Coordinates of C-alpha atoms and ligand atoms in Angstrom, one line a residue:
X148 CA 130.9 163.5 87.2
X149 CA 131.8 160.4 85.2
X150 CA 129.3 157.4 85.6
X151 CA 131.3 154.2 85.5
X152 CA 130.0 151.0 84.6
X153 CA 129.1 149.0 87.9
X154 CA 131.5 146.5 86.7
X155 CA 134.7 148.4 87.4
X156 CA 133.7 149.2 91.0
X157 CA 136.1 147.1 93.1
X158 CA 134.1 145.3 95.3
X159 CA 135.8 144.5 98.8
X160 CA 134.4 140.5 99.1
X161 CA 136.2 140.6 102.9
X162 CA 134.0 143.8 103.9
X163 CA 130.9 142.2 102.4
X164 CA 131.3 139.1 104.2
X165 CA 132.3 140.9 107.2
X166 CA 128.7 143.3 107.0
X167 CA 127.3 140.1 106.5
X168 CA 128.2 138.1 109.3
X169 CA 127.7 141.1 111.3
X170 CA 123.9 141.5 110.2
X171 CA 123.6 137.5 110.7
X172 CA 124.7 137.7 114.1
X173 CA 122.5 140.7 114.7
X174 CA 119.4 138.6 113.7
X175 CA 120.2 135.3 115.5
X176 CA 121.2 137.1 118.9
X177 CA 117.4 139.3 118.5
X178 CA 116.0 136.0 118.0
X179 CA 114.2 137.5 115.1
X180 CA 114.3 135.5 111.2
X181 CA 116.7 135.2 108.5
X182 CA 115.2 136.0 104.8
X183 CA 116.4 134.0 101.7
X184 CA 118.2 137.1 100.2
X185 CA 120.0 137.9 103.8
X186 CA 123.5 136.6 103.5
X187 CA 124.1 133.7 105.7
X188 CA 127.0 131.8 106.9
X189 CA 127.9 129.1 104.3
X190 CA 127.5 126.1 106.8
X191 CA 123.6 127.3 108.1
X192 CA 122.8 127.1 104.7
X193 CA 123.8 123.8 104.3
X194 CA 122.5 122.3 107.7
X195 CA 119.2 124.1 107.2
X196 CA 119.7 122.6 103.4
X197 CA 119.6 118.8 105.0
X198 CA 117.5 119.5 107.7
X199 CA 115.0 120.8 105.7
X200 CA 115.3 118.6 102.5
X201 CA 115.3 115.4 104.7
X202 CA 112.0 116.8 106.5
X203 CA 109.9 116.9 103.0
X204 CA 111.7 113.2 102.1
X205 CA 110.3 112.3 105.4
X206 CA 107.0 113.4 104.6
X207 CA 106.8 112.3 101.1
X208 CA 108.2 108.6 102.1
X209 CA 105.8 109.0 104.9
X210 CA 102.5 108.8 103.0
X211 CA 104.0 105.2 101.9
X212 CA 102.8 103.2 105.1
X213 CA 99.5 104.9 105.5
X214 CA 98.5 104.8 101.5
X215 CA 98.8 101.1 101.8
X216 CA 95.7 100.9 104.2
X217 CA 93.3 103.3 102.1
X218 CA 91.9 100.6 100.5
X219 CA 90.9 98.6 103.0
X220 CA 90.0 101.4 105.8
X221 CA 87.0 99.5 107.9
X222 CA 84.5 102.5 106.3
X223 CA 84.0 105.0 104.1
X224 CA 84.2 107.3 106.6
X225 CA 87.5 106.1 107.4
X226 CA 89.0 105.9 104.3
X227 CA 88.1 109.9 103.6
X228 CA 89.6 110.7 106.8
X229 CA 92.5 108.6 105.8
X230 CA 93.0 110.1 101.9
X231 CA 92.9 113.6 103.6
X232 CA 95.7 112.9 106.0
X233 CA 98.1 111.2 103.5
X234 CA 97.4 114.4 101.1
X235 CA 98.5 116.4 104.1
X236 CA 101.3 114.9 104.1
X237 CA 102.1 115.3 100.7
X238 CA 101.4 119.2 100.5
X239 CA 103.8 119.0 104.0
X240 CA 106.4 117.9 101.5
X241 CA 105.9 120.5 98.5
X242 CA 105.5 123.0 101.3
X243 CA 109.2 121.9 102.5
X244 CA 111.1 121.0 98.9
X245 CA 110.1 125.1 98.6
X246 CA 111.6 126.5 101.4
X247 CA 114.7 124.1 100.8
X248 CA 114.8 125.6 97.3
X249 CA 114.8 129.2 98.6
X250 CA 118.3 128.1 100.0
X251 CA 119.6 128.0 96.7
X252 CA 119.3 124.2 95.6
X253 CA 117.0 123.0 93.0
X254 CA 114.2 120.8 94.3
X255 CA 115.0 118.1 91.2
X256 CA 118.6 118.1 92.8
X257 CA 117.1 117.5 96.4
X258 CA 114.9 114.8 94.7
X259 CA 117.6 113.4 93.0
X260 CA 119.8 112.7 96.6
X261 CA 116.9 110.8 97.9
X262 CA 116.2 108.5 94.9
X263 CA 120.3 107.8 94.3
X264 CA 120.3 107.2 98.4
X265 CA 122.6 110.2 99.2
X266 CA 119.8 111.6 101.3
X267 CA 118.2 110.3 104.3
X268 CA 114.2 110.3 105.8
X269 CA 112.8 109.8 109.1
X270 CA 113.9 105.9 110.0
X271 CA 110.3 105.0 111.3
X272 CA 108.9 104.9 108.1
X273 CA 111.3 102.0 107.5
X274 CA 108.7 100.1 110.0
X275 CA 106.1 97.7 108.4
X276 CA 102.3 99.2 109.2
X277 CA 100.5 95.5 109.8
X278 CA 97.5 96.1 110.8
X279 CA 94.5 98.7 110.8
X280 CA 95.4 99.7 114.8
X281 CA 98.8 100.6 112.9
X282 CA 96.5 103.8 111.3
X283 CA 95.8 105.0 114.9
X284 CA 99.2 103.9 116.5
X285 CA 100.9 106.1 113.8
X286 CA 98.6 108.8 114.1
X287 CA 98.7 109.1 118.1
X288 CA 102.3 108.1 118.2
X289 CA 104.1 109.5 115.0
X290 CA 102.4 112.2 113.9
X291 CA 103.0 113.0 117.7
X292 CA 106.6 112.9 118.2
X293 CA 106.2 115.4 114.8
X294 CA 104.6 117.8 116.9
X295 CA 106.7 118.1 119.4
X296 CA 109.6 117.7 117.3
X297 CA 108.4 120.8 114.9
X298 CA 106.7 123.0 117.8
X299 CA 109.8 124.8 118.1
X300 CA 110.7 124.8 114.9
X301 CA 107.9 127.2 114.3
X302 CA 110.5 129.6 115.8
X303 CA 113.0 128.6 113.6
X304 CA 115.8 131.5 112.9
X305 CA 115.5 131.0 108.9
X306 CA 111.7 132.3 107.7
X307 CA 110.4 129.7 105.1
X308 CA 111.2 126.7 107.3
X309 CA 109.6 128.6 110.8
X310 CA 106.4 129.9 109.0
X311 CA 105.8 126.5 106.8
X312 CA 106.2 124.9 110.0
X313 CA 103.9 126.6 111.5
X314 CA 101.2 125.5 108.7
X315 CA 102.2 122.2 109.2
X316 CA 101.9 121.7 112.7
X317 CA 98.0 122.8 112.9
X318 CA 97.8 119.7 110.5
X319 CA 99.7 117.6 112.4
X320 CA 97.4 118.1 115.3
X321 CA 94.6 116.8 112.9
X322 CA 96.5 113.7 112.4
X323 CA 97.2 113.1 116.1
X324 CA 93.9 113.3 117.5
X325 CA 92.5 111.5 114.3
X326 CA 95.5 108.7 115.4
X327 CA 94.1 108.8 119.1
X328 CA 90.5 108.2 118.1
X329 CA 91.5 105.2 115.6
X330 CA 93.0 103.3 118.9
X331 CA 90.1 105.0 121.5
X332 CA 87.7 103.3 118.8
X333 CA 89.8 99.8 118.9
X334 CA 90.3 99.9 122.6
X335 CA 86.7 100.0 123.6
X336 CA 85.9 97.4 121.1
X337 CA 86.2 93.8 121.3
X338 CA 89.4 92.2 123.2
X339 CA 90.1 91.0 120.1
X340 CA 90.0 95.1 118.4
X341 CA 92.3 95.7 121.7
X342 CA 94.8 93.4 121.9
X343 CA 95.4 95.1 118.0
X344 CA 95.6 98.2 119.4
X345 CA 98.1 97.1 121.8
X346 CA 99.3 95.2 119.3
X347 CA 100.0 98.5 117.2
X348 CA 101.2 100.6 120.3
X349 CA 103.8 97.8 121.2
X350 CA 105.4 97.5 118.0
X351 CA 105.5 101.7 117.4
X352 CA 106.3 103.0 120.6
X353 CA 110.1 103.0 120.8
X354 CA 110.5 104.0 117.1
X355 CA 108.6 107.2 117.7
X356 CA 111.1 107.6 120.7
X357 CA 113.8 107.5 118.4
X358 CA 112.7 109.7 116.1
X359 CA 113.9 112.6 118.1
X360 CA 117.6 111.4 117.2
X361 CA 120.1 109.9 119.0
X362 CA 120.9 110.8 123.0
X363 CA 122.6 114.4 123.3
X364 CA 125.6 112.3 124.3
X365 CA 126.2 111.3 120.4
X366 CA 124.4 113.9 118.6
X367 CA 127.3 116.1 116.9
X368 CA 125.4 118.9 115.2
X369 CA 123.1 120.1 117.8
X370 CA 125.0 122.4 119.7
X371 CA 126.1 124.9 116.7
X372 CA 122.0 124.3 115.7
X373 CA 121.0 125.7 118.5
X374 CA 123.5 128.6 118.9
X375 CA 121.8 129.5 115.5
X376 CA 118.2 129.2 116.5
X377 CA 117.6 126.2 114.8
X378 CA 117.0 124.2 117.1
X379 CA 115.5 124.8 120.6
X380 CA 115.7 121.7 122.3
X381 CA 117.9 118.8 122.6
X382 CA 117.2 115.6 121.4
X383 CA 116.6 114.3 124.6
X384 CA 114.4 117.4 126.3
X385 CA 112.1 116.8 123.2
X386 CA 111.8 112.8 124.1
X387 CA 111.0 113.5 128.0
X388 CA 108.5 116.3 126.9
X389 CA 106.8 113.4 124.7
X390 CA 106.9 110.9 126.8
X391 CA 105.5 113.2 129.5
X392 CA 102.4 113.8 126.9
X393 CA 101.6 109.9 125.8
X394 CA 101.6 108.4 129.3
X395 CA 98.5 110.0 130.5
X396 CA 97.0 110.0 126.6
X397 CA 98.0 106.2 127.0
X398 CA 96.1 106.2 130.5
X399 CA 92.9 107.0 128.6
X400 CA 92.6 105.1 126.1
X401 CA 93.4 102.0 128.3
X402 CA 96.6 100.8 126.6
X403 CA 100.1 100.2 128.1
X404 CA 103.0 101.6 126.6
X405 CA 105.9 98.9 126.7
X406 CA 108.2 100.2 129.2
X407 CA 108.7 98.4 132.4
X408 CA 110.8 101.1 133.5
X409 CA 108.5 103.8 133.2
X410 CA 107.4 105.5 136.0
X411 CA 106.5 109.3 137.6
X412 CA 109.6 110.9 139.3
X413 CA 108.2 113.5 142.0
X414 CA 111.5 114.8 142.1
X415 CA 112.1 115.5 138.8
X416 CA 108.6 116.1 137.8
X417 CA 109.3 114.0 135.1
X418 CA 108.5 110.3 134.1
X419 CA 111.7 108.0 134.0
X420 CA 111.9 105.6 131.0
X421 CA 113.9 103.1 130.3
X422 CA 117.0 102.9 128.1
X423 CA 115.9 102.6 124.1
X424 CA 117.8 100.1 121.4
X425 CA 120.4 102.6 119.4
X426 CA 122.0 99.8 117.9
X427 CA 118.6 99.0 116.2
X428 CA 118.4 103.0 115.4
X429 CA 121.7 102.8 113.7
X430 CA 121.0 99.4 111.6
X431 CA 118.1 100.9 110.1
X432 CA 119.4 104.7 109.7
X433 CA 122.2 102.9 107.4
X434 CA 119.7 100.8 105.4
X435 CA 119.1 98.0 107.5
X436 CA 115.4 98.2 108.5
X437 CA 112.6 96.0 107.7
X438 CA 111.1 97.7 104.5
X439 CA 113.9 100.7 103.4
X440 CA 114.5 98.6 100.3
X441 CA 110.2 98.2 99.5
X442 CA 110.2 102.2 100.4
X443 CA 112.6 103.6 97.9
X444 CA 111.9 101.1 95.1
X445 CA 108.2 102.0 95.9
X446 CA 109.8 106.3 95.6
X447 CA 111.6 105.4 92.4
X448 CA 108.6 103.6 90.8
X449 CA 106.3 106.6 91.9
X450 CA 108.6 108.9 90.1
X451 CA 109.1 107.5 86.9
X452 CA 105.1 106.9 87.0
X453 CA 105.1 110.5 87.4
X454 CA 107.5 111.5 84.3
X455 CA 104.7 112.4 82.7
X456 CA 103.4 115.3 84.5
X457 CA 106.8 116.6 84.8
X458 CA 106.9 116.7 81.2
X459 CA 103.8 118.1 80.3
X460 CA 104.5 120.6 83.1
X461 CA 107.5 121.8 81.5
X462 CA 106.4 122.2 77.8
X463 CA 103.3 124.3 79.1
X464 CA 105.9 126.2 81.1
X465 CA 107.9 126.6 77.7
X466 CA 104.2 127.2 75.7
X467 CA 103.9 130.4 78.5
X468 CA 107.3 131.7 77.9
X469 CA 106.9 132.1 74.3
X470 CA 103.4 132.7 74.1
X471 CA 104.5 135.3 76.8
X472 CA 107.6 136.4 74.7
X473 CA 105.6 136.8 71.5
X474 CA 103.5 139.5 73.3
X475 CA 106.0 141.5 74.9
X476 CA 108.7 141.0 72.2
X477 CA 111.9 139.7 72.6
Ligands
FE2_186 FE1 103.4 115.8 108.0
FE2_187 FE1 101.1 114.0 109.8

């Protein structure tokens, strides 16, 4: 028998790709995961690419508004509840750039789209946080529409993403409740600590309603996301579940969520709500928000502070490898 060198095999690319797609399809209709090493359709590895790279932008980006209150939390105890979260939310973000990377893109690549603007993060961190209340409001009301946003994506089709989601999500429940208690605190304080809170709630409330995306109507991607078990729920099923969750949170705490149109519909065992400003979703989604400027000036300043430790990181990295290499021999 003559052993040929694996080179000369011919290799039928149509029959791989066709025992590809057929394993893919296999996995997506048992509802079971996709592994980095599976092969995948080209353009699921590109929307899970985006989707997941903008996630960790989000989260990164995100610590921005809250970071800017450590210093003057109303208590120590505050403030160490407050360090913790925005730490959570940067290990959500390294947590995220990983799985991204598993998809074949460098994470310095997907770091470079966001700092050269090629790459876009959640819009409502865009949105000034004024005042302490804004700790809670972003807690209870952000961090919220996260969770019902990423519930599902615990079940997510591609591995990474589902199980780091499923990390981040016990987290994010932290973050809620530790939102809830910030405005529960304020509410039944002085009317001047509640009209804050209401203050806060006013301001943030149909931001976090936007943050599930545009209505189903315009939202172009989600159908083929969900035939791959990406997504689970529209856009707008995800709202009406949140919106379902905050009234009677909102009940308790004894704040009003600004919605003159909202109300409980015995029919469709849903609350109605009224319609939300997309044209305000769109101008800040292109730029056009209050503070997008202040955030990625504030992301490219942070980076280039940070040079440093990618530097050092890398020659002890390159220390390793030879060290390593000496040893073993080349
Ligand atoms: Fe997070
Ligand atoms: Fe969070």
């Amino acid at each position: 028998m003559t052993v040929t060198d694996s080179s000369q095999i011919p290799v039928d690319r149509a029959e791989i790709e066709r025992a590809g797609q057929e394993h893919f399809d296999r996995i997506v209709a048992a509802d079971s995961r996709i592994e980095p090493r599976d092969w995948m359709p080209e353009g699921y590895r590109k929307t899970l690419t985006r989707q997941i790279s903008q996630h960790a932008h989000s989260e990164i980006i995100g610590m921005q508004p809250e970071a800017n209150w450590i210093t003057r939390a109303p208590s120590l105890k505050r403030k160490a509840i407050l360090m913790a979260k925005v730490q959570d939310e940067a290990g959500h973000g390294l947590y995220l750039y990983s799985a991204a990377e598993t998809l074949g893109t460098p994470r310095r690549e997907l770091n470079q789209q966001l700092l050269h603007g090629r790459a876009k993060y959640s819009s409502i961190f865009n949105y000034p946080a004024r005042t302490w209340a804004d700790m809670g409001a972003i807690g209870w009301l952000v961090d919220g529409a996260a969770i019902a946003n990423q519930v599902p994506l615990c079940r997510c089709s591609y591995g990474p993403y589902g199980r780091a989601m499923v990390r981040v999500c016990k987290e994010e429940s932290f973050h809620q409740r530790q939102g809830w208690e910030i405005l529960h605190a304020l509410s039944h304080g002085t009317p001047a600590q509640k009209q804050m809170a209401q203050d806060a709630v006013d301001r943030l409330y149909a931001p976090a309603l936007m943050m599930f995306g545009p209505p189903d109507s315009d939202s172009s991607n989600s159908d083929q996301s969900m035939a791959w078990n990406i997504k689970r729920f529209s856009n707008d099923e995800l709202r009406q579940r949140f919106v379902d969750m905050i009234v009677p949170q909102a009940e308790a705490l004894g704040l009003t969520l600004p919605d003159p149109d909202l109300k409980w519909n015995e029919e469709r065992g849903h609350y109605d709500f009224g319609p939300l400003d997309w044209d305000e979703f769109w101008r800040v989604v292109k730029g056009g928000g209050p503070l997008n400027a202040q955030r990625m000036q504030r992301r490219r300043e942070a980076h280039a502070e940070g040079a440093w430790v990618r530097e050092a990181a890398e020659a002890y990295a390159a220390k390793h490898t030879t060290t390593t290499t000496a040893l073993i021999g080349d």
